[in-house]
mmCIF file of C-alpha atoms and ligand atoms in Angstrom:
data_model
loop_
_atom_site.group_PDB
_atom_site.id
_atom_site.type_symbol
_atom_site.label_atom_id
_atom_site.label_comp_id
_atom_site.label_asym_id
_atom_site.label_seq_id
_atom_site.Cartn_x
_atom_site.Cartn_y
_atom_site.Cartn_z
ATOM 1 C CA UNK A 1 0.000 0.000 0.000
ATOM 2 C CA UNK A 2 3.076 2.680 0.912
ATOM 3 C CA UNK A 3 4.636 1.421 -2.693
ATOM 4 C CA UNK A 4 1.412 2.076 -4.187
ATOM 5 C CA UNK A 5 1.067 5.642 -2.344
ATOM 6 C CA UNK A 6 4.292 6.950 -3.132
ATOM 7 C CA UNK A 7 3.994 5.755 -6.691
ATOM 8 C CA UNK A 8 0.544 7.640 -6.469
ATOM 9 C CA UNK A 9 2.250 10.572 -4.983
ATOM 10 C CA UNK A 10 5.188 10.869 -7.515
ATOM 11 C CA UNK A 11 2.575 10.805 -10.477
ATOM 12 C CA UNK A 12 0.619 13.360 -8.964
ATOM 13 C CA UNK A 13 3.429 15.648 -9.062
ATOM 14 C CA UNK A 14 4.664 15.363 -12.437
ATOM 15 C CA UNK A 15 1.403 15.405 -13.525
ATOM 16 C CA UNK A 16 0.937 18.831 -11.638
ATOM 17 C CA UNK A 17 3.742 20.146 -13.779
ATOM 18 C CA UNK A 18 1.721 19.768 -16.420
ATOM 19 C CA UNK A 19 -1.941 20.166 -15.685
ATOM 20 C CA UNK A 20 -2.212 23.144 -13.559
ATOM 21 C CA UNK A 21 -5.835 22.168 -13.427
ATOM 22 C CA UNK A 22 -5.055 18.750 -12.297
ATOM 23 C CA UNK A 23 -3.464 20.664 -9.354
ATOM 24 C CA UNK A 24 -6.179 22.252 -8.351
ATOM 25 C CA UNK A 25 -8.391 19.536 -8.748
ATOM 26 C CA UNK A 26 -6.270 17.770 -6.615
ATOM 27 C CA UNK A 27 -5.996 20.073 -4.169
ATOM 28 C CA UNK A 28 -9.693 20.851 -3.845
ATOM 29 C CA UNK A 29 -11.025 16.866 -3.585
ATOM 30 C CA UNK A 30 -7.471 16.223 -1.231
ATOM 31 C CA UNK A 31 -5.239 13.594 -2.395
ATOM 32 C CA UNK A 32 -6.556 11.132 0.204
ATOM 33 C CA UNK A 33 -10.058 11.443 -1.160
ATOM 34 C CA UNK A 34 -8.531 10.789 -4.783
ATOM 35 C CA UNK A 35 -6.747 7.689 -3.550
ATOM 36 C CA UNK A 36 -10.539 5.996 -3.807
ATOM 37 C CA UNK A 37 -10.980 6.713 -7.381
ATOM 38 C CA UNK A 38 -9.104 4.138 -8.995
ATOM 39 C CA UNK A 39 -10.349 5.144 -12.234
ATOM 40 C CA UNK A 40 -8.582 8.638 -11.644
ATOM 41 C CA UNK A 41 -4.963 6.984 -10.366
ATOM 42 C CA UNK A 42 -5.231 5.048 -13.771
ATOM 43 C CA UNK A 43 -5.899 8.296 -15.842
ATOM 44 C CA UNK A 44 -2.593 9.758 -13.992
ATOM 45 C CA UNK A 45 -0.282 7.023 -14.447
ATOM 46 C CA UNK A 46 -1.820 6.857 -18.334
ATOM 47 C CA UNK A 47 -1.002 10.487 -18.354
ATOM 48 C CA UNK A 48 2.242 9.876 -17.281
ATOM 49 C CA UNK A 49 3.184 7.059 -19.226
ATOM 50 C CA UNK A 50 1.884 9.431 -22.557
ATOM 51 C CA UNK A 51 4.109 12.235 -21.647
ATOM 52 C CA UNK A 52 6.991 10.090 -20.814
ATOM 53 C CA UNK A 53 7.005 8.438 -24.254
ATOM 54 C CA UNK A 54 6.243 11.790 -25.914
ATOM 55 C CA UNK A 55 9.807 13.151 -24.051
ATOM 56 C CA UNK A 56 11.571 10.071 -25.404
ATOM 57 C CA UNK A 57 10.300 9.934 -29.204
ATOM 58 C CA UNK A 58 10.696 13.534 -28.925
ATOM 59 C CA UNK A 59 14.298 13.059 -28.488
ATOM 60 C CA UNK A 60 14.714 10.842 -31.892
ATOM 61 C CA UNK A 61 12.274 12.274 -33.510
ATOM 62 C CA UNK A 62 11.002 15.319 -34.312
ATOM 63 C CA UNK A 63 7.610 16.479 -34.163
ATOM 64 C CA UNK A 64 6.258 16.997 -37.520
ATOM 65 C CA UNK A 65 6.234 20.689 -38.763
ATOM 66 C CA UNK A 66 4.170 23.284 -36.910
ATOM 67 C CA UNK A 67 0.345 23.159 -37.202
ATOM 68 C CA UNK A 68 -1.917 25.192 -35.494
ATOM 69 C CA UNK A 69 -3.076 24.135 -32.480
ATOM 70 C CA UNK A 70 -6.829 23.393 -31.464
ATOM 71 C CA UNK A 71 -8.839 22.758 -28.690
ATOM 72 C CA UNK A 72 -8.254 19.830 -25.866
ATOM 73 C CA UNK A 73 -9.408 16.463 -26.464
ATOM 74 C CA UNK A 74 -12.921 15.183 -26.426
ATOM 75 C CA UNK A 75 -14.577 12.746 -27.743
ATOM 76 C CA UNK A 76 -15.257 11.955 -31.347
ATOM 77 C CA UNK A 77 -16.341 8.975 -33.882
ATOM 78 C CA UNK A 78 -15.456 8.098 -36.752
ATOM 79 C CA UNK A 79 -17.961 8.454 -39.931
ATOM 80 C CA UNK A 80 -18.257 8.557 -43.583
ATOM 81 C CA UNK A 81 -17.525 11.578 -45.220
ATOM 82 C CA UNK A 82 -20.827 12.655 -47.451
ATOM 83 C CA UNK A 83 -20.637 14.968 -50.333
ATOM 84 C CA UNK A 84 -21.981 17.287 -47.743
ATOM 85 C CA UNK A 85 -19.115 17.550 -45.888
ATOM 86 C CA UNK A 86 -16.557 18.432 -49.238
ATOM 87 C CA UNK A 87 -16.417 22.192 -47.976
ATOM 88 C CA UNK A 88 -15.246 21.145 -44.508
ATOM 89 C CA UNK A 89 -13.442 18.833 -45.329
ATOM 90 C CA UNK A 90 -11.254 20.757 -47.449
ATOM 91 C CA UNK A 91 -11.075 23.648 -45.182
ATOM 92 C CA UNK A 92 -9.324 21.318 -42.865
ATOM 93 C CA UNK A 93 -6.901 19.873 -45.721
ATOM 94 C CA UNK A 94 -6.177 23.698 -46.235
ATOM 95 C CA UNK A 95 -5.096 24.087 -42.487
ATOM 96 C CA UNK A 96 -3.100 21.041 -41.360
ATOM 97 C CA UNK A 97 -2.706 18.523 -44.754
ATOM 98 C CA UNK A 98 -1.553 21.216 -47.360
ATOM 99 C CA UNK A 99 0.390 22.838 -45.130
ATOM 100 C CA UNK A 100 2.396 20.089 -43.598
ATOM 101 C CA UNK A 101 2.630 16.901 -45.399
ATOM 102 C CA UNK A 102 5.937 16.392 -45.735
ATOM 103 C CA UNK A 103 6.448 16.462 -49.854
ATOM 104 C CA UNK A 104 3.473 19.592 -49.662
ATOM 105 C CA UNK A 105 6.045 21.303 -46.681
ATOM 106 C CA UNK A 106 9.747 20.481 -48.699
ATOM 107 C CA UNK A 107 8.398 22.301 -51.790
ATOM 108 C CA UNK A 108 7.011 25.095 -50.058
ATOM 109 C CA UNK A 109 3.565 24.220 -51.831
ATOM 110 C CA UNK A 110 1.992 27.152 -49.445
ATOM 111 C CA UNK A 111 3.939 30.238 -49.419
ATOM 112 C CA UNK A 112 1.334 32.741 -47.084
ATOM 113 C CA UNK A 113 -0.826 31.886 -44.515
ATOM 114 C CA UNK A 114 -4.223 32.110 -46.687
ATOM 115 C CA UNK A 115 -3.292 30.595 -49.716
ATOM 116 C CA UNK A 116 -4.186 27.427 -50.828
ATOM 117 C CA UNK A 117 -3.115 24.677 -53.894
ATOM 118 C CA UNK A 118 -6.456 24.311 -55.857
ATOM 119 C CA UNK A 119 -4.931 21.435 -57.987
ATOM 120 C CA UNK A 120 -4.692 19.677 -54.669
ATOM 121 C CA UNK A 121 -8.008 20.903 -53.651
ATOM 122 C CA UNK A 122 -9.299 18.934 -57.260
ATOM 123 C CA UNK A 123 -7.332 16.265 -56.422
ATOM 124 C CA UNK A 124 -9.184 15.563 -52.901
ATOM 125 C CA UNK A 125 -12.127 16.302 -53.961
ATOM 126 C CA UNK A 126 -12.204 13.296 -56.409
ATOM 127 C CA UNK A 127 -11.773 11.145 -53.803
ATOM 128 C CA UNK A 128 -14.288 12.451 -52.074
ATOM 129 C CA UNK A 129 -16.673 11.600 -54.656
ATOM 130 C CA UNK A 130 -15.616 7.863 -54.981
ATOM 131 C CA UNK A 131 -17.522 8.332 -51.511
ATOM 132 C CA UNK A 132 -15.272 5.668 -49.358
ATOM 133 C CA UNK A 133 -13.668 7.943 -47.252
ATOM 134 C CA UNK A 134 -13.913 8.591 -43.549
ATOM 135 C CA UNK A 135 -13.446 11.247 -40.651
ATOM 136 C CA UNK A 136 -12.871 12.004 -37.404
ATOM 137 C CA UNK A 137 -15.470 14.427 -35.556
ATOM 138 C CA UNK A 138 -15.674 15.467 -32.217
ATOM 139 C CA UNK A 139 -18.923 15.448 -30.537
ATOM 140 C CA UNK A 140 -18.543 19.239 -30.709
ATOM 141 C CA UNK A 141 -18.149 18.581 -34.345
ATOM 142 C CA UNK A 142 -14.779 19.622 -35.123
ATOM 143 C CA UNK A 143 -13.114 17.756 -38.067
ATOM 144 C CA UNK A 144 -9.942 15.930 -35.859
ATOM 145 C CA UNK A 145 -8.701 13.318 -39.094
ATOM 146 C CA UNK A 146 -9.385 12.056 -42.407
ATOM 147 C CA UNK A 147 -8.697 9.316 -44.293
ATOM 148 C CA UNK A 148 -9.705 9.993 -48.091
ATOM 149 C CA UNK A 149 -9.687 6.554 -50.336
ATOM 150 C CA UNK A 150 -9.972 5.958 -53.680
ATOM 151 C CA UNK A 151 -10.749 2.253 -55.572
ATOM 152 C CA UNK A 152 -7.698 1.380 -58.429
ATOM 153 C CA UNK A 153 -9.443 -1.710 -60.282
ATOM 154 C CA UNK A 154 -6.019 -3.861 -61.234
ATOM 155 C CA UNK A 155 -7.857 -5.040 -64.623
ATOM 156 C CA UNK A 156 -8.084 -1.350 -65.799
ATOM 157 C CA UNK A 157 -4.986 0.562 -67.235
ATOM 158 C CA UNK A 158 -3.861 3.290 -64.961
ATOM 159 C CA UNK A 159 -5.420 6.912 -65.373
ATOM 160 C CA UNK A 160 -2.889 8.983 -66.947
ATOM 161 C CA UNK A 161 -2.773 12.283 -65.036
ATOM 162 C CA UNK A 162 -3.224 15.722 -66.900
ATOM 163 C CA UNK A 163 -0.957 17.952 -67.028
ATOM 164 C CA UNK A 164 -0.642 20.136 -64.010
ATOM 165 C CA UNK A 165 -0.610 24.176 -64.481
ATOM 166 C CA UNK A 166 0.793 24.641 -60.646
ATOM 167 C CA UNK A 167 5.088 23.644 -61.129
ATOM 168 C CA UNK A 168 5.365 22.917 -57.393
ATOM 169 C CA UNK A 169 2.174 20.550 -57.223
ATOM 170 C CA UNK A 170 3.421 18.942 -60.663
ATOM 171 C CA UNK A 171 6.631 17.642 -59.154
ATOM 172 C CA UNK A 172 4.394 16.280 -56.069
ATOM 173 C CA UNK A 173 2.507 14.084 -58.683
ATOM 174 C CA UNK A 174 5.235 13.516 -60.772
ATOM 175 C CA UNK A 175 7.126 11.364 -58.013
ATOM 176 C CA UNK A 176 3.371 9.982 -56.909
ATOM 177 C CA UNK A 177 2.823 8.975 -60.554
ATOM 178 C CA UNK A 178 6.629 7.281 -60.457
ATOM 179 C CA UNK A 179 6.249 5.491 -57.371
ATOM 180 C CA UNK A 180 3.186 4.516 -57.803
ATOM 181 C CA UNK A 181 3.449 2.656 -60.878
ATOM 182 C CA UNK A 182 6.830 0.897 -59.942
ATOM 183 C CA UNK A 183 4.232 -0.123 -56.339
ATOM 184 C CA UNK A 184 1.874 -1.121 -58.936
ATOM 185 C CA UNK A 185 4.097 -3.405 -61.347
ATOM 186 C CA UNK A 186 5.186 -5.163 -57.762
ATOM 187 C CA UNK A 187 1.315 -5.327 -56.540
ATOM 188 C CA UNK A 188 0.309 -6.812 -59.667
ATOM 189 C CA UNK A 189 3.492 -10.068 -59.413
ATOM 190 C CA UNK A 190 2.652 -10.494 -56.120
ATOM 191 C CA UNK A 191 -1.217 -10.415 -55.879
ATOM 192 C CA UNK A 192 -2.287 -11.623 -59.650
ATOM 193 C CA UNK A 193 -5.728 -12.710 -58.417
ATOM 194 C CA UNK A 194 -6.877 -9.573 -57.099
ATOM 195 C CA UNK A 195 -9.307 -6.909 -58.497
ATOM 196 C CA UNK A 196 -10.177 -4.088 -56.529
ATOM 197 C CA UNK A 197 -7.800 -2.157 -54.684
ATOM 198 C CA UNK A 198 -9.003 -0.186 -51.564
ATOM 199 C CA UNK A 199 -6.230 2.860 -51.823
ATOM 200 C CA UNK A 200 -5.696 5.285 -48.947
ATOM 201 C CA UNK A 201 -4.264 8.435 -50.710
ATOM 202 C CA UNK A 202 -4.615 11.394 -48.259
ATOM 203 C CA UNK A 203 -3.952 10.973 -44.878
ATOM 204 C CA UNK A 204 -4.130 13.742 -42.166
ATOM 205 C CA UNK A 205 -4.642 14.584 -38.255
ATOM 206 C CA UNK A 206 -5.039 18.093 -36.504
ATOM 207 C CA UNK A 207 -1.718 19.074 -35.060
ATOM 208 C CA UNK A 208 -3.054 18.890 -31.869
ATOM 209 C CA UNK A 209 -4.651 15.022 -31.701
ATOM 210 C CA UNK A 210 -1.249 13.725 -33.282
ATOM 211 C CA UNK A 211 0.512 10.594 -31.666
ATOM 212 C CA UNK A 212 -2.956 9.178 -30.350
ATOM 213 C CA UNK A 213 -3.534 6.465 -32.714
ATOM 214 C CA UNK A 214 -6.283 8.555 -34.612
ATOM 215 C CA UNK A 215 -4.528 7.658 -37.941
ATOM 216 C CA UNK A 216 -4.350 3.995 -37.042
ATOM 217 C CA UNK A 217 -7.671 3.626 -36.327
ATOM 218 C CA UNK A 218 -8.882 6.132 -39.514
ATOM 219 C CA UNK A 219 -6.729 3.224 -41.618
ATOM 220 C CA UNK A 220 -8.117 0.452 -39.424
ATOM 221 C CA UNK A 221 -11.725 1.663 -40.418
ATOM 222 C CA UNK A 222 -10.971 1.849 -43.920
ATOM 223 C CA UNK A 223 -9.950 -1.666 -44.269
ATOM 224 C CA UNK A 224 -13.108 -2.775 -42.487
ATOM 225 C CA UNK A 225 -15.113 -0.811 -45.141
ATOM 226 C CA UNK A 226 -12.762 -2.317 -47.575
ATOM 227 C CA UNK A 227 -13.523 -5.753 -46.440
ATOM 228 C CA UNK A 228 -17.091 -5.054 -46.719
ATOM 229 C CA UNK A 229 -17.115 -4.193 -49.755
ATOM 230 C CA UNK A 230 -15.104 -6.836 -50.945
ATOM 231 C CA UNK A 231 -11.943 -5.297 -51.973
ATOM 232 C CA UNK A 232 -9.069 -7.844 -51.945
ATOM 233 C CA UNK A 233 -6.344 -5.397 -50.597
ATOM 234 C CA UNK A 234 -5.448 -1.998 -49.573
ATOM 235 C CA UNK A 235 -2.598 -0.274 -50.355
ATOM 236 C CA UNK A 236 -1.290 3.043 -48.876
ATOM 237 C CA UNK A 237 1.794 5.419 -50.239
ATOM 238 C CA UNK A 238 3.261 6.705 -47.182
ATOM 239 C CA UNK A 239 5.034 10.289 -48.055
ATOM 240 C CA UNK A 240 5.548 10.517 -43.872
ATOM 241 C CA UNK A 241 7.410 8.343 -41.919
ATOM 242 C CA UNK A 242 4.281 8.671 -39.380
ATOM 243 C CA UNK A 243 2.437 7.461 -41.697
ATOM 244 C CA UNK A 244 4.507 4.215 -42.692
ATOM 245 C CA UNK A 245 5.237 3.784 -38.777
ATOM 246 C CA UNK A 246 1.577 3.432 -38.539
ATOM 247 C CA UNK A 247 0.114 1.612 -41.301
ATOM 248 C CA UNK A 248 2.779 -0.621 -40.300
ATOM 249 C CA UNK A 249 1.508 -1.142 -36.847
ATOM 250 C CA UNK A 250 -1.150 -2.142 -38.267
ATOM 251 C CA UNK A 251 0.343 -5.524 -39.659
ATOM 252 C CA UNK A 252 1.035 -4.247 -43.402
ATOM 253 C CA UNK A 253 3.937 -5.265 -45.371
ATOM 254 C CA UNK A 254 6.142 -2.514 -47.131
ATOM 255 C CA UNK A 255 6.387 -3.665 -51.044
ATOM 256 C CA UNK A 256 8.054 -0.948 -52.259
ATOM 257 C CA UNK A 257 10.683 1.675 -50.893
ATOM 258 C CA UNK A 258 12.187 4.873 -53.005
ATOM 259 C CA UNK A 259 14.759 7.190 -51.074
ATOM 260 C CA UNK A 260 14.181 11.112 -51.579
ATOM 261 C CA UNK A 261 17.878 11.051 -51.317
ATOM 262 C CA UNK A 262 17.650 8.569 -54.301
ATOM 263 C CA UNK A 263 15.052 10.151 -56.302
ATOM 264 C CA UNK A 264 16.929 12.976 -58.916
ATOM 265 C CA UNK A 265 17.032 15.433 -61.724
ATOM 266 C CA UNK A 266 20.122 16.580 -63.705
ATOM 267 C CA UNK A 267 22.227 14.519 -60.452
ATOM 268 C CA UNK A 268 20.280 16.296 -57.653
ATOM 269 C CA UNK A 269 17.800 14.738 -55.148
ATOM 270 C CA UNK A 270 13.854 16.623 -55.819
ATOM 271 C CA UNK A 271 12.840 16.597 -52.735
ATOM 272 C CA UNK A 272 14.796 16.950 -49.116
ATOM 273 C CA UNK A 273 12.068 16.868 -47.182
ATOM 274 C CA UNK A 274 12.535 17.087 -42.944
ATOM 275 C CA UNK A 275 13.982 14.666 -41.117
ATOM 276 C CA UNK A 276 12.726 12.296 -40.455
ATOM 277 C CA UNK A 277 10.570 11.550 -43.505
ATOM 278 C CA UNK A 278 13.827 10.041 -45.849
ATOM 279 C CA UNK A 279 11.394 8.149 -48.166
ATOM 280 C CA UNK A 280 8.527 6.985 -49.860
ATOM 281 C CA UNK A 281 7.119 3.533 -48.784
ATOM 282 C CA UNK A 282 4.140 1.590 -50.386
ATOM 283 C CA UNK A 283 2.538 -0.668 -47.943
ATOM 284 C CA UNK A 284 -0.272 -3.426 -48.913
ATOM 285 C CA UNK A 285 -2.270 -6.396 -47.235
ATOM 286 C CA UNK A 286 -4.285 -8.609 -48.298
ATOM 287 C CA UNK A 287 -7.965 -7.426 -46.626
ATOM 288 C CA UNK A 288 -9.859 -10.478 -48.764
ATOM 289 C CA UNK A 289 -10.402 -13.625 -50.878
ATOM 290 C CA UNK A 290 -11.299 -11.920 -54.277
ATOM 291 C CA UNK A 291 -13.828 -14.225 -56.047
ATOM 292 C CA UNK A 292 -12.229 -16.347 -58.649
HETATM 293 N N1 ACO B 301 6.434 12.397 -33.048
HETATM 294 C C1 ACO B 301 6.740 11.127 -32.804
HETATM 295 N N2 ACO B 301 5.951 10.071 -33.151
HETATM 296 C C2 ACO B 301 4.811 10.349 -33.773
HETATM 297 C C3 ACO B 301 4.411 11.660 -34.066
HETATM 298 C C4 ACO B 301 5.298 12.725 -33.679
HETATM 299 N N3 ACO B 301 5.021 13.983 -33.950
HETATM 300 N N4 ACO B 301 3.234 11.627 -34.702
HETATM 301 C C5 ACO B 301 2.896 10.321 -34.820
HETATM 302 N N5 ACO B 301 3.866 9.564 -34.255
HETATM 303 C C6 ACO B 301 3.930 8.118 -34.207
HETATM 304 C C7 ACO B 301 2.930 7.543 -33.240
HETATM 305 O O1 ACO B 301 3.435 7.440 -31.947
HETATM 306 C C8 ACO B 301 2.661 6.185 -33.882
HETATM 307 O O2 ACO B 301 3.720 5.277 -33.690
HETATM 308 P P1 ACO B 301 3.587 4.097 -32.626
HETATM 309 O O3 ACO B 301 2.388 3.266 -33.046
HETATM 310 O O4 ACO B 301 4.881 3.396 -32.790
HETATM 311 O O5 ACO B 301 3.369 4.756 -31.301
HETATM 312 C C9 ACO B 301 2.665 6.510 -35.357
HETATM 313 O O6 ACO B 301 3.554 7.615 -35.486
HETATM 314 C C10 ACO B 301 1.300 6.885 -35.892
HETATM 315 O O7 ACO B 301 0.474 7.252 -34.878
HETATM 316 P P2 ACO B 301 -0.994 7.785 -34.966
HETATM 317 O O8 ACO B 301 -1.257 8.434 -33.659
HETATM 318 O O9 ACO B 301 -1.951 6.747 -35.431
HETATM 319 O O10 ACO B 301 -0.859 8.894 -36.108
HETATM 320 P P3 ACO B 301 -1.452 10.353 -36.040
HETATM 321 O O11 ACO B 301 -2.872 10.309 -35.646
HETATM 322 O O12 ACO B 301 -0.556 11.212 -35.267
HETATM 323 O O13 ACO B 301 -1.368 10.780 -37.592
HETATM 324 C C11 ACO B 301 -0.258 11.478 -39.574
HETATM 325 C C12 ACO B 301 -0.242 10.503 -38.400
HETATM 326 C C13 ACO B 301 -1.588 11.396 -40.311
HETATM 327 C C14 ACO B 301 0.856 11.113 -40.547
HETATM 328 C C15 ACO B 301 -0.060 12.924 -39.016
HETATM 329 O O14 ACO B 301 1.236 13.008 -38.477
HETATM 330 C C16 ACO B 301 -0.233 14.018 -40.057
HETATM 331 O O15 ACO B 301 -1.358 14.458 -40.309
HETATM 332 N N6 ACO B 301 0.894 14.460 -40.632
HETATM 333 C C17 ACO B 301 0.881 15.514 -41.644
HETATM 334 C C18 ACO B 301 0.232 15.041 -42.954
HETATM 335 C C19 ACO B 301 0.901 13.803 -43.467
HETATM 336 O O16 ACO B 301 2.113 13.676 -43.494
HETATM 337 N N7 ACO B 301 0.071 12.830 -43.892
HETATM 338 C C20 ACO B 301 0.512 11.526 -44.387
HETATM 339 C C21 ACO B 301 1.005 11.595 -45.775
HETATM 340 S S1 ACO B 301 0.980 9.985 -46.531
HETATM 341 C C22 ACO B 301 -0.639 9.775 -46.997
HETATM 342 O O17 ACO B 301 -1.402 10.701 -47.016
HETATM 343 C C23 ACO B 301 -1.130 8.439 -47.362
#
């Protein structure tokens, strides 16, 4: 019991350090008082255990670039994104997703606060469409993820992309359209039988609900849809190392790797995008049996 007090006691403070409310919560129930809750002693040592590995991934890694913050977390459900919900939608893209993707942040794709890329703005707003994509919402309803898919049918030749007017948003799909058809050549050896291709292709989380496993669970979501609906794999092309770090937590297997280091014109690399996103990965699993 005096192990389990003085753990109790040491959370409390560090916790303190960072929850000023916590402090005076604390303070007004009395810490004996709190002792009973055991729900609340697991919420501090959770709390703890959060911040703890934030300090130490914080200390590899970088946080990605800065987003603006919003407000604390509540809770929220995931749901289908309608046509309805295209202006939101976007206007969220606009904030965090165009602003700091990794490839979108290395070209400097949005030079003043208030602009905006339409070409990417057309280019989520197809997916939209296809109308198998998904969101996080708060109960307050404020737009915390999304996940927007698109279908690739492996029977069908690949759409060739128009020409793009906007030079910095051109080189963007210019790598996509490179990787993407090297991942595809490799798809197609390795999964011959299968049709329809659930594809993740924009992936993004409000600065401020980042490292909670909303991503995971946005991706997790899809590939229950994807199921559903009988698609016999999904396939995502991770620009972020987040992203690859948590598609692969999710059990899928990396088919396809391509260096921004490795990836040139006239001898120099395109892209040098922050550390620590130093490539782009294609990962892929099998989410069905495809008919025969
Ligand atoms: N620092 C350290 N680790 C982090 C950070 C961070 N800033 N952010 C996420 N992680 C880790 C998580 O801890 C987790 O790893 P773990 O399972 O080993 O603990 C993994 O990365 C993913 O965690 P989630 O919490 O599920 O991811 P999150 O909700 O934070 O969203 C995302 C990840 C979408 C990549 C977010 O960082 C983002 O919006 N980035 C900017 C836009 C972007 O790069 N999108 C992806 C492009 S690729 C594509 O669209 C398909």
């Amino acid at each position: 019991m005096s192990k389990c007090l003085s753990q109790f006691w040491r959370t409390t403070q560090f916790v303190k350090g960072y929850y000023p409310s916590f402090s005076r919560l604390s303070s007004n129930y009395g810490e004996n008082q709190m002792l009973r809750h055991s729900n609340t002693i697991k919420f501090v040592q959770h709390q703890r255990a959060w911040f703890m590995k934030k300090s130490e991934d914080a200390m590899s890694v970088p946080s990605t670039p800065s987003t603006p913050t919003s407000p604390a977390p509540e809770p929220y459900e995931i749901r289908a994104i309608k046509e309805t919900d295209q202006e939101p939608v976007i206007s969220f893209l606009r904030k965090f997703f165009f602003k700091d993707e990794p490839l979108n942040v290395a070209v400097k794709l949005i030079e003043f606060k208030d602009s905006t890329c339409v070409e990417l703005e057309e280019f989520s707003i197809k997916s939209i469409k296809d109308g198998i994509s998904l969101m996080a919402i708060t109960n307050s309803g404020n737009i915390i993820g999304v996940c927007l898919n698109g279908k690739i049918d492996q029977n069908e030749p690949e759409e060739e992309e128009e020409e793009c007017p906007n030079p910095k948003f051109s080189k963007i799909l210019k790598l996509l359209a490179y990787a993407g058809k090297e991942g595809s050549k490799i798809i197609a050896e390795k999964y011959p039988d299968v049709e329809k291709i659930m594809f993740a292709k924009i992936l993004s989380v409000d600065g401020a609900w980042r490292g909670k496993g909303i991503a995971k669970e946005l991706m997790d979501r899809t590939r229950h849809i994807g199921r559903e609906q009988g698609y016999g794999l999904m396939r995502v092309d991770c620009t972020s190392y987040f992203s690859a770090r948590a598609i692969a937590r999710l059990g899928f297997e990396c088919v396809y790797e391509l260096k921004y280091a490795d990836y040139k014109e006239n001898g120099q690399a395109v892209f040098v995008p922050e550390h620590p996103h130093n490539a782009l990965t294609i990962y892929v699993q099998r989410i069905s049996c495809t008919s025969p």
